[in-house]
Each structure stands twice: as C-alpha cells, then as structure tokens.
Amino acid sequence: MGEQPTVKKSVMEEPIFEKGSSGRSGIDVPDPGGPVPIDAVLLREDLAGFPELSEPEVIRHYTRLSKLNFSAATNFYPLGSCTMKYNPVANETAAAMPGFAGLHPYAPDQHVQGALELVRELERWLAEICGLAAVTLQPAAGAQGELTGMKIIRAHHLACGYARKKVLIPASAHGTNPASANLCGYDSIVVPVDERGLVAAAAVEALLDEDVAALMVTNPNTLGLFEADIERIAKSVHQAGALVYMDGANMNALMGVAKPGHMGADVLQFNLHKTFSTPHGGGGPGAGPVAVRADLERFLPGPRVVERDGLYRWDYERPDSIGRVRSFYGNFGILVRAYTYMLACGGDGLGQTTRSAVLAANYLRARLSGVFHLPYQADSMHEVVFTDKFQNETGVKTLDIAKRLLDFGFHAPTIYFPLVVAGALMIEPTESESLETLDGFADALLAIAREAAETPDVPRNAPYETPLARLDETRAARSPVLAWSPKPAETA
Ligand SMILES: *Cc1c(COP(=O)(O)O)cnc(C)c1O
C-alpha cells in the first residue's frame, strides 16, 4: 500500500469575494407573473461586482468564520483589566424589546417615559454604587468618560479662576489616563509606585502644588491591589485645592462593598461594558458613565433627564455644562443591558459579585504562586499579576506562556501590562467561573511551567492547535489591510 496522502484541514477562510461563480444565486422562486419580472426585482444591477453564491455557501462561510471567534460565550477569558465576565442572555432580551430597540432619539418625551425613567434609574443606581451625587450616561467608553471627567475638573478650576496645569498619574495607570489628561490640556506628571505596588501618600504630597489640577488614580490599581493610603492621599489633594479623579474601570472589585465617594473621589467613570456585563471587545459599543460630587453636577454634559409636571423630560438648559460629548444620549442599548444586569443581581447580588470576583482572583493567586513569580505580596482584589521570571531561566517568556495557553482552550491573560512589571501576566478571572474552570486554568498554567522546565521548546513554539500560530506582532497595526480589493488579474 502506498503512503496515505496527508490532508491538511483548511482552517483559513478565504474572502467571500473569492468564492462562488457568475450567475449563482441564493434565490430561486417561481415568477408570480407581476408587472415586473421577479428576476428584475431580486437581481439588482447595482450589485454588480458583488460575489454570487448559493445560500449554503453563504451560510457555511459565515458559520465557519464565527467559529474562528473566541469569546466569553465560548471559553474562559481571563484578560486582565478587561473584566470579560459572562454576558447574561436576559440583558440581550431586554435590549431587544421593541419599546427600547425601535425608539427614535427624537421621539417626544411623553412617548418615551419608560426609556427616560430607565435613564434616571440607572443614574440613581450608579450614584448609589459609587457614593457620589450625580451621573451622566453619555460617554461611549471608559476613555471618553475619563476625558469627560477631566473636562469637568477643568471647568471647576476655571470657575474658580485658574484652570491649573498638571495632573498627577501613578506609574501603574492605564495608558488612557495620561492621554485623557493631555487631550484636556494638562501635563501628566508620573507618581512613582512603591515596593508594595502602591502609591504612597508621601509620593503624592511631594508633587502637590498650586498648578496641580487633579490626581488621577485607579483603585484598585492595575496591579489588582487596593490603594491603602487613598484616604490620606485624597485629603492632601483636596488641601492643595486639587480634585481626585478616580478611574472606576475596576469597580468589579468594589461595587456593593465600598464606595469611592467615601474614599475622597470627586469624579469617577464607570465602564459598564466591564463591571455590568455588556459585551465588549473588537471596538464594539461601550458606555463610560461619569459620576460627580454634588457641586460639580452643573458641569455635566447635557441634555439631562429631569422630572417636571409629573413627566420625565430632557432638559437642554444647562448654561455651565461642558457640552455634549456624544450624539444623542449615549449608547442606549448598552445602558439597557447594564440596568437589566443590576436589577437581576439586586443590590446584595452586586456585592456578592464583587466578593466572588475577588475570591476567584485570590484562589488563582494561591494555586499559582511559588510556581509563577508574584511581584507584589499584598492580597489581590479582582485580578492578580504574575511574571515570567522563573520561566526565563530556560528562555521561556510571557509571550510563550500566553501562546501555549491557547492550546489548552483558554484565552491568554493580558501580557506585558501594567508596564511597571517586567514580563507581566495579568489574570482577571471575574465571578462568572466555576471552581472546575478555575482549576482547569490553574492546571494548564502549572503544566506549562513544567514544560518550561523540562521541554522549553514546547511553549516556545506554541500554539499548535489554533488556525494561525505566531502572527507578525506589529504588521497588522503598521500596514493594515482594511478592505478587500480584486486581484490584479481580475481587474484587467
Ligand atoms: C479598560 C480601562 C480603561 C479604558 O476603558 P475603555 O472603555 O476601553 O475606553 C481605562 N482605565 C482602566 C483602568 C481600564 O481597565
């Protein structure tokens, strides 16, 4: 018998424009004999140049493409800093209700009382959760919430006579923080992180002067650690006439348990797409509501929902407002999803969510420490950061560990972030996962650590099970191919 030919499973899906053939169609119905022939109705001439395929070809193309996707709906997704929790189907059901999904943004107020009530109620819940007085739901993402918050801080200082020049930002901060401060016209000044992985009160105090507009602090920080000195820090910042901006992207470690407003925060953004279970990733819509203390309410973007004569109404009369930051009223469908999640959890349930998320992170920390290097010793909040220091001894790096995890069916953690940790592996399990999943993930990482010690080439050449292995890390960003274009032979 001759050698069996090896059939390589074709995993790459070529563009739909390279499939099908002329005259092929997904539609073939008898002509009902109307005034216009059915072909003229169905086969529009302005579609010339589009691919011609049968229905099964189209269905198979998109179904295969969808199977190349990795999401929180398919597997564990412990991408640190991103809170990739499971998104309950109930959220989608609520957002798809015709009374929400079919609304026109200019419908008269009296016809959309339910939607306006949802806006008010969601604002009220968020204010309660963070311990601040007023909330805008307009910003479309965390980063836009930061910019909105910084503009409010600038408006506050301008109203006091002087906008000031600088914003203090810890070295562990998310990159969007200095970007937002700069877009708002401020210089960002780096506050060092100490050996605990925290911002020390003395480090902030040494930098405070009358040109500092705000401290922009993330709590818990991007190392997953609670900023233990926050109350003293906030007091010093206020004494210098500056404000405390808290990046609330990590509220999955606080909600229902502790309130930033009680820690001295004056302005804060939420990331609804993280903490409150709306889908995110791939640049899809998000929501970054901003909460402020009472005296800053007048600066919030307009319009705002108010109650007048027994009705909810949009109020456009806001003379001190920083102005709109988003068309219409924000990503309304995302707001419906987040509000559904809150109602489904209830106030107690949100606290339970936080406790479970923190427990899961500390469980992984306990199972993996010793085998993976832990740069900071304090208890973790919602996420835990390890490094590749021990695996480096055989030349295995964070990137190799992350790639090898894909073969075990897990999304990789966030890697090489935060920047203050060399070779960081940042793991955020969230509250969604069962003990079996957490153990499966820990077992996979421990197995990879054994490979790193015994057969380092295995992780170094991983992954083996994915459609593509190691892609060029920078080419997609530097020379993106964003549109299909016909091959030269076809255009000739
Ligand atoms: C995710 C995140 C942001 C940015 O939020 P986007 O919605 O992606 O704009 C900002 N800060 C921290 C700490 C984050 O984790």
Coordinates of C-alpha atoms and ligand atoms in Angstrom, one line a residue:
M1 CA 0.0 0.0 0.0
G2 CA 1.2 3.5 -0.9
E3 CA 1.6 6.2 1.6
Q4 CA -1.6 7.9 2.6
P5 CA -1.8 11.5 1.4
T6 CA -1.9 13.8 4.4
V7 CA -4.9 16.0 4.0
K8 CA -4.4 19.3 5.8
K9 CA -7.6 20.6 7.2
S10 CA -8.2 24.0 5.7
V11 CA -8.8 26.3 8.6
M12 CA -8.4 29.6 6.8
E13 CA -11.5 31.0 5.2
E14 CA -10.8 33.0 2.1
P15 CA -12.8 36.2 1.5
I16 CA -16.3 35.7 0.2
F17 CA -15.3 37.7 -2.9
E18 CA -13.1 34.8 -3.9
K19 CA -16.0 32.3 -3.8
G20 CA -18.9 31.4 -6.0
S21 CA -19.3 31.9 -9.7
S22 CA -21.2 34.1 -12.1
G23 CA -25.0 33.5 -12.2
R24 CA -25.1 31.6 -8.9
S25 CA -27.7 32.8 -6.5
G26 CA -29.3 32.1 -3.2
I27 CA -32.7 32.8 -4.5
D28 CA -34.8 30.8 -7.0
V29 CA -38.5 31.3 -6.8
P30 CA -41.2 30.9 -9.5
D31 CA -42.1 34.2 -11.1
P32 CA -45.6 35.2 -9.8
G33 CA -46.4 37.0 -13.0
G34 CA -46.5 40.5 -11.8
P35 CA -45.8 43.6 -13.9
V36 CA -42.1 43.5 -13.3
P37 CA -40.3 40.1 -13.8
I38 CA -39.1 38.6 -10.5
D39 CA -35.5 38.5 -11.7
A40 CA -35.5 42.3 -12.1
V41 CA -36.8 42.7 -8.6
L42 CA -34.3 40.3 -6.9
L43 CA -31.2 40.6 -9.0
R44 CA -30.4 44.3 -8.7
E45 CA -28.0 45.7 -11.3
D46 CA -26.3 47.9 -8.7
L47 CA -25.0 44.8 -7.0
A48 CA -22.7 44.2 -10.0
G49 CA -19.2 43.1 -8.8
F50 CA -20.6 41.5 -5.6
P51 CA -20.0 37.8 -5.1
E52 CA -22.6 35.4 -6.5
L53 CA -23.1 32.4 -4.2
S54 CA -25.7 29.8 -3.3
E55 CA -27.4 30.0 0.1
P56 CA -25.4 27.1 1.6
E57 CA -22.2 28.7 0.5
V58 CA -23.1 31.9 2.3
I59 CA -24.3 30.2 5.4
R60 CA -21.2 28.0 5.6
H61 CA -18.8 30.9 5.0
Y62 CA -20.2 32.9 7.9
T63 CA -20.7 30.0 10.2
R64 CA -17.1 28.9 9.7
L65 CA -15.9 32.5 10.3
S66 CA -18.0 32.7 13.5
K67 CA -16.2 29.5 14.7
L68 CA -12.8 31.2 14.5
N69 CA -14.0 33.7 17.1
F70 CA -13.1 33.4 20.8
S71 CA -15.5 35.0 23.3
A72 CA -16.7 34.8 26.8
A73 CA -19.6 32.9 25.4
T74 CA -17.3 30.1 24.3
N75 CA -14.4 29.8 26.8
F76 CA -12.7 31.2 29.8
Y77 CA -11.4 34.7 29.0
P78 CA -9.2 35.9 31.9
L79 CA -8.0 39.0 30.1
G80 CA -6.7 41.2 33.0
S81 CA -8.0 44.8 33.2
C82 CA -10.9 44.0 30.9
T83 CA -13.4 42.2 33.2
M84 CA -14.5 39.7 30.5
K85 CA -17.4 38.4 32.6
Y86 CA -20.2 36.3 31.1
N87 CA -22.9 38.5 29.5
P88 CA -26.3 37.1 30.5
V89 CA -28.9 36.5 27.8
A90 CA -31.5 38.3 29.8
N91 CA -29.6 41.6 29.0
E92 CA -30.0 40.9 25.3
T93 CA -33.7 40.0 25.6
A94 CA -34.3 43.3 27.4
A95 CA -32.3 45.4 25.0
A96 CA -34.1 43.8 22.0
M97 CA -37.6 44.7 23.3
P98 CA -39.3 46.7 20.5
G99 CA -40.1 49.5 23.0
F100 CA -36.3 50.0 23.5
A101 CA -34.7 48.8 20.3
G102 CA -37.2 50.7 18.0
L103 CA -37.0 54.1 19.7
H104 CA -36.3 57.1 17.7
P105 CA -34.0 59.5 19.5
Y106 CA -36.2 62.5 18.7
A107 CA -39.5 60.9 19.8
P108 CA -41.4 63.3 22.0
D109 CA -40.7 63.0 25.7
Q110 CA -44.2 62.0 26.6
H111 CA -44.0 59.0 24.3
V112 CA -40.8 57.6 25.8
Q113 CA -41.4 57.8 29.5
G114 CA -40.2 54.3 30.1
A115 CA -36.8 54.9 28.4
L116 CA -36.3 58.2 30.3
E117 CA -37.2 56.5 33.6
L118 CA -34.6 53.9 32.8
V119 CA -32.0 56.6 32.3
R120 CA -32.9 58.2 35.6
E121 CA -33.0 54.9 37.5
L122 CA -29.6 53.8 36.1
E123 CA -28.1 57.1 37.1
R124 CA -29.5 56.7 40.6
W125 CA -28.1 53.1 40.9
L126 CA -24.7 54.2 39.7
A127 CA -24.6 57.2 42.1
E128 CA -25.6 54.9 45.0
I129 CA -22.9 52.3 44.0
C130 CA -20.1 54.9 43.9
G131 CA -21.3 57.2 46.7
L132 CA -21.4 60.3 44.5
A133 CA -24.3 62.7 43.8
A134 CA -24.9 62.8 40.1
V135 CA -24.2 60.8 36.9
T136 CA -24.2 61.3 33.2
L137 CA -24.6 58.3 30.9
Q138 CA -23.4 60.0 27.8
P139 CA -19.8 58.9 27.3
A140 CA -19.4 55.9 25.0
A141 CA -16.4 54.2 26.7
G142 CA -14.1 54.3 29.7
A143 CA -11.6 56.6 28.0
Q144 CA -14.3 59.0 26.9
G145 CA -15.6 59.0 30.4
E146 CA -12.1 60.0 31.6
L147 CA -12.0 62.9 29.1
T148 CA -15.4 64.0 30.2
G149 CA -14.4 63.8 33.8
M150 CA -11.2 65.8 33.2
K151 CA -13.2 68.4 31.3
I152 CA -15.5 68.8 34.3
I153 CA -12.4 69.2 36.6
R154 CA -11.1 71.8 34.2
A155 CA -14.4 73.6 34.2
H156 CA -14.4 73.6 38.0
H157 CA -11.0 75.2 38.2
L158 CA -11.8 77.7 35.5
A159 CA -14.9 78.7 37.5
C160 CA -12.6 79.2 40.5
G161 CA -10.4 81.5 38.2
Y162 CA -7.5 79.3 37.1
A163 CA -7.5 76.0 35.2
R164 CA -4.1 74.9 36.6
K165 CA -1.5 72.9 34.5
K166 CA -0.8 69.4 35.8
V167 CA -2.4 66.1 36.6
L168 CA -0.7 63.6 38.8
I169 CA -0.9 60.0 37.4
P170 CA 0.6 56.9 39.1
A171 CA 3.2 54.9 37.0
S172 CA 0.8 51.9 37.1
A173 CA -2.0 53.7 35.4
H174 CA -3.8 52.6 32.2
G175 CA -2.4 54.4 29.2
T176 CA -5.8 56.1 28.6
N177 CA -5.3 58.2 31.8
P178 CA -2.3 60.4 30.6
A179 CA -3.9 60.5 27.1
S180 CA -7.2 61.9 28.6
A181 CA -5.3 64.4 30.8
N182 CA -3.2 65.6 27.8
L183 CA -6.3 65.9 25.5
C184 CA -7.7 68.1 28.2
G185 CA -4.7 70.4 28.0
Y186 CA -2.9 69.1 31.1
D187 CA 0.7 67.9 31.5
S188 CA 0.8 64.4 33.1
I189 CA 3.2 64.0 36.0
V190 CA 4.1 60.5 36.9
V191 CA 3.8 59.4 40.6
P192 CA 6.1 56.5 41.4
V193 CA 4.8 53.2 42.7
D194 CA 6.5 51.9 45.8
E195 CA 7.7 48.4 46.7
R196 CA 4.1 47.5 47.8
G197 CA 2.9 48.2 44.2
L198 CA 1.0 51.2 45.7
V199 CA 1.1 55.0 45.6
A200 CA 2.5 56.3 48.9
A201 CA 0.9 59.4 50.4
A202 CA 4.3 61.0 50.7
A203 CA 4.9 60.5 46.9
V204 CA 1.8 62.4 46.1
E205 CA 2.4 65.1 48.7
A206 CA 5.9 65.7 47.3
L207 CA 4.4 66.6 43.9
L208 CA 1.4 68.8 45.0
D209 CA 1.4 72.5 44.3
E210 CA -1.0 75.2 43.1
D211 CA -0.6 74.1 39.5
V212 CA -1.9 70.6 40.1
A213 CA -5.5 70.3 38.9
A214 CA -6.1 66.7 39.9
L215 CA -4.8 63.3 40.9
M216 CA -6.0 60.6 38.5
V217 CA -5.9 57.4 40.4
T218 CA -7.2 53.9 39.7
N219 CA -8.4 51.9 42.7
P220 CA -7.9 49.1 43.0
N221 CA -5.0 49.8 40.7
T222 CA -4.0 48.0 37.6
L223 CA -1.8 45.6 39.7
G224 CA -5.1 44.4 41.3
L225 CA -4.1 46.0 44.6
F226 CA -6.1 48.3 46.8
E227 CA -4.6 51.7 47.2
A228 CA -4.3 51.5 51.0
D229 CA -3.4 55.2 51.5
I230 CA -6.2 56.6 49.5
E231 CA -8.0 58.5 52.2
R232 CA -4.9 60.3 53.3
I233 CA -3.9 61.0 49.7
A234 CA -7.4 62.4 48.9
K235 CA -7.1 64.7 51.9
S236 CA -3.8 66.1 50.8
V237 CA -5.0 66.6 47.2
H238 CA -8.1 68.5 48.5
Q239 CA -5.9 70.6 50.8
A240 CA -3.9 71.7 47.7
G241 CA -7.2 72.8 46.0
A242 CA -7.0 69.9 43.5
L243 CA -9.6 67.2 42.8
V244 CA -9.4 63.4 42.9
Y245 CA -10.4 61.7 39.7
M246 CA -10.9 58.0 40.2
D247 CA -10.7 55.7 37.2
G248 CA -13.6 53.3 38.1
A249 CA -12.9 50.7 35.4
N250 CA -12.1 48.3 38.3
M251 CA -15.4 48.6 40.1
N252 CA -15.8 44.9 39.9
A253 CA -13.6 44.8 43.0
L254 CA -15.7 47.4 44.9
M255 CA -19.4 47.6 44.0
G256 CA -21.7 46.7 46.8
V257 CA -18.8 46.6 49.2
A258 CA -17.0 50.0 49.3
K259 CA -17.8 53.4 47.8
P260 CA -15.2 55.6 46.1
G261 CA -17.1 58.7 47.2
H262 CA -16.3 57.7 50.8
M263 CA -12.6 57.4 49.9
G264 CA -12.5 61.0 48.7
A265 CA -13.1 60.6 45.0
D266 CA -14.8 63.7 43.4
V267 CA -15.2 62.4 39.9
L268 CA -15.3 58.9 38.6
Q269 CA -16.1 56.9 35.4
F270 CA -17.7 53.5 35.3
N271 CA -17.1 51.0 32.5
L272 CA -20.5 49.5 32.1
H273 CA -19.1 47.1 29.5
K274 CA -16.7 45.7 32.1
T275 CA -18.5 45.8 35.5
F276 CA -22.1 45.5 34.4
S277 CA -21.8 42.7 31.8
T278 CA -22.4 44.2 28.4
P279 CA -20.4 42.6 25.6
H280 CA -17.2 44.4 24.7
G281 CA -14.1 43.9 22.6
G282 CA -13.4 44.4 19.0
G283 CA -14.2 48.0 19.3
G284 CA -17.9 47.5 19.8
P285 CA -20.1 49.9 21.7
G286 CA -19.4 50.5 25.4
A287 CA -20.5 53.0 28.0
G288 CA -18.5 55.1 30.4
P289 CA -20.9 57.0 32.7
V290 CA -19.3 59.7 34.8
A291 CA -20.3 60.4 38.4
V292 CA -19.5 63.6 40.3
R293 CA -20.0 65.1 43.7
A294 CA -22.9 67.5 44.1
D295 CA -21.3 70.8 43.4
L296 CA -19.9 69.6 40.0
E297 CA -23.4 68.5 38.7
R298 CA -23.8 71.8 36.9
F299 CA -20.8 70.9 34.6
L300 CA -22.2 67.6 33.4
P301 CA -22.9 67.2 29.7
G302 CA -26.5 67.9 28.5
P303 CA -29.2 67.3 27.9
R304 CA -30.2 65.6 31.2
V305 CA -33.4 63.9 32.2
V306 CA -35.4 65.8 34.8
E307 CA -38.8 65.3 36.4
R308 CA -41.2 68.1 35.7
D309 CA -45.0 68.3 35.9
G310 CA -45.2 64.5 36.6
L311 CA -43.2 63.7 33.4
Y312 CA -39.6 62.8 32.7
R313 CA -38.2 65.3 30.2
W314 CA -34.9 66.1 28.5
D315 CA -33.5 69.4 29.9
Y316 CA -31.3 71.3 27.5
E317 CA -31.0 74.5 29.7
R318 CA -27.6 73.9 31.1
P319 CA -25.5 77.1 31.0
D320 CA -22.5 75.7 32.9
S321 CA -22.3 72.4 31.1
I322 CA -19.1 71.3 29.3
G323 CA -21.5 70.5 26.4
R324 CA -22.4 67.3 24.7
V325 CA -19.7 64.5 24.5
R326 CA -21.7 62.1 22.3
S327 CA -24.5 62.3 19.8
F328 CA -28.0 61.9 21.3
Y329 CA -27.9 60.3 24.8
G330 CA -25.1 57.7 24.8
N331 CA -25.2 54.0 23.7
F332 CA -28.7 53.4 24.9
G333 CA -28.8 49.7 24.2
I334 CA -25.7 49.2 26.4
L335 CA -27.5 51.1 29.2
V336 CA -30.5 48.8 29.0
R337 CA -28.2 45.8 29.3
A338 CA -26.3 47.2 32.3
Y339 CA -29.6 48.2 34.0
T340 CA -31.0 44.7 33.4
Y341 CA -27.9 43.1 34.9
M342 CA -28.2 45.4 38.0
L343 CA -31.9 44.5 38.5
A344 CA -31.2 40.8 38.1
C345 CA -28.4 40.9 40.7
G346 CA -30.1 43.3 43.1
G347 CA -28.1 45.4 45.5
D348 CA -27.0 42.4 47.6
G349 CA -26.2 40.5 44.4
L350 CA -23.8 43.2 43.2
G351 CA -21.9 42.9 46.5
Q352 CA -21.8 39.1 46.1
T353 CA -20.5 39.6 42.6
T354 CA -17.6 41.6 43.9
R355 CA -16.8 39.2 46.7
S356 CA -16.9 36.2 44.2
A357 CA -14.6 38.1 41.7
V358 CA -12.1 38.9 44.5
L359 CA -12.2 35.3 45.8
A360 CA -11.6 33.9 42.3
A361 CA -8.5 36.1 41.8
N362 CA -7.1 35.1 45.2
Y363 CA -7.8 31.4 44.6
L364 CA -5.7 31.5 41.4
R365 CA -3.1 33.5 43.2
A366 CA -2.8 30.8 45.9
R367 CA -2.7 28.0 43.3
L368 CA -0.1 29.6 41.1
S369 CA 2.2 31.4 43.5
G370 CA 5.5 29.7 44.1
V371 CA 5.5 28.3 40.5
F372 CA 5.0 31.7 38.9
H373 CA 6.7 34.8 40.3
L374 CA 4.5 37.2 42.2
P375 CA 6.0 40.6 42.2
Y376 CA 3.8 42.1 45.0
Q377 CA 2.8 40.3 48.1
A378 CA -0.4 42.1 49.2
D379 CA -3.8 40.3 48.8
S380 CA -5.3 40.7 45.4
M381 CA -8.5 42.4 44.6
H382 CA -10.2 41.4 41.4
E383 CA -7.1 40.4 39.4
V384 CA -3.6 39.1 40.0
V385 CA -0.3 39.9 38.3
F386 CA 2.5 37.3 37.9
T387 CA 5.7 37.5 35.9
D388 CA 7.7 35.1 33.8
K389 CA 10.8 35.5 36.0
F390 CA 11.1 31.8 37.0
Q391 CA 10.4 30.5 33.4
N392 CA 13.0 32.9 32.0
E393 CA 15.7 30.5 33.4
T394 CA 15.1 28.2 30.4
G395 CA 14.3 31.0 28.0
V396 CA 10.5 30.8 28.2
K397 CA 8.8 34.2 28.2
T398 CA 5.4 35.6 29.0
L399 CA 4.5 35.6 25.3
D400 CA 5.3 31.8 25.1
I401 CA 3.2 31.1 28.1
A402 CA 0.3 33.1 26.7
K403 CA 0.5 31.3 23.3
R404 CA 0.7 27.9 24.9
L405 CA -2.4 28.6 27.0
L406 CA -4.4 28.9 23.7
D407 CA -3.7 25.2 23.1
F408 CA -5.4 24.4 26.4
G409 CA -8.5 26.3 25.2
F410 CA -8.1 29.4 27.3
H411 CA -7.8 32.9 26.2
A412 CA -4.5 34.4 27.3
P413 CA -4.3 36.8 30.2
T414 CA -3.3 40.4 29.5
I415 CA 0.5 40.3 29.0
Y416 CA 3.3 42.9 29.4
F417 CA 0.8 45.2 31.2
P418 CA 1.0 47.1 33.5
L419 CA 4.3 48.5 32.3
V420 CA 5.8 48.8 35.8
V421 CA 6.1 44.9 35.9
A422 CA 8.6 43.3 33.6
G423 CA 7.0 40.3 31.7
A424 CA 3.6 40.8 33.4
L425 CA 0.9 38.1 33.2
M426 CA -2.3 39.8 34.4
I427 CA -5.1 37.4 35.2
E428 CA -8.7 38.6 35.9
P429 CA -11.0 35.6 36.3
T430 CA -14.2 37.5 37.2
E431 CA -17.0 36.0 39.2
S432 CA -18.5 34.1 36.3
E433 CA -16.4 30.9 36.5
S434 CA -17.0 27.6 38.3
L435 CA -14.3 26.1 40.5
E436 CA -13.8 23.4 37.8
T437 CA -12.9 26.1 35.2
L438 CA -10.6 27.9 37.6
D439 CA -8.8 24.6 38.5
G440 CA -8.6 23.7 34.8
F441 CA -6.9 27.0 34.1
A442 CA -4.5 26.7 37.0
D443 CA -3.7 23.1 36.0
A444 CA -2.9 24.3 32.4
L445 CA -0.6 27.1 33.7
L446 CA 1.2 24.6 36.0
A447 CA 1.6 22.2 33.1
I448 CA 3.1 24.9 31.1
A449 CA 5.5 25.7 33.9
R450 CA 6.6 22.0 33.9
E451 CA 7.1 22.2 30.1
A452 CA 9.1 25.3 30.6
A453 CA 11.4 23.5 32.9
E454 CA 11.6 20.1 31.1
T455 CA 10.9 20.8 27.4
P456 CA 11.1 24.5 26.9
D457 CA 10.8 24.2 23.1
V458 CA 7.2 23.2 23.5
P459 CA 5.9 26.5 24.9
R460 CA 8.5 28.4 22.8
N461 CA 6.9 27.1 19.5
A462 CA 3.3 27.2 20.7
P463 CA 0.5 27.4 19.8
Y464 CA -0.2 24.2 17.9
E465 CA -4.0 24.0 17.9
T466 CA -5.0 27.4 16.5
P467 CA -5.8 28.2 12.9
L468 CA -2.7 30.5 12.8
A469 CA 0.3 30.3 15.1
R470 CA 2.5 33.4 15.6
L471 CA 1.4 36.4 13.7
D472 CA 3.6 39.4 13.0
E473 CA 3.2 41.4 16.2
T474 CA 3.3 44.8 14.5
R475 CA 2.4 44.4 10.9
A476 CA -1.3 44.4 11.4
A477 CA -1.1 47.7 13.1
R478 CA 1.6 49.3 10.8
S479 CA 0.2 48.2 7.5
P480 CA -3.4 47.2 8.0
V481 CA -5.4 45.7 5.1
L482 CA -8.8 47.0 5.8
A483 CA -10.7 46.4 2.5
W484 CA -10.8 43.6 0.0
S485 CA -9.6 44.6 -3.4
P486 CA -9.8 42.5 -6.5
K487 CA -6.6 40.7 -7.5
P488 CA -4.8 42.5 -10.4
A489 CA -5.8 39.6 -12.8
E490 CA -9.5 40.2 -12.2
T491 CA -9.4 43.9 -12.7
A492 CA -7.5 43.6 -16.0
Ligands
LIG1 C1 -10.4 49.4 30.3 C2 -9.8 50.5 31.1 C3 -9.9 51.8 30.6 C4 -10.4 52.2 29.3 O1 -11.7 51.9 29.1 P1 -12.3 51.8 27.6 O2 -13.7 51.5 27.7 O3 -11.5 50.7 26.9 O4 -12.0 53.1 26.9 C5 -9.3 52.8 31.5 N1 -8.8 52.5 32.6 C6 -8.7 51.3 33.1 C7 -8.1 51.0 34.5 C8 -9.2 50.2 32.4 O5 -9.1 49.0 32.8

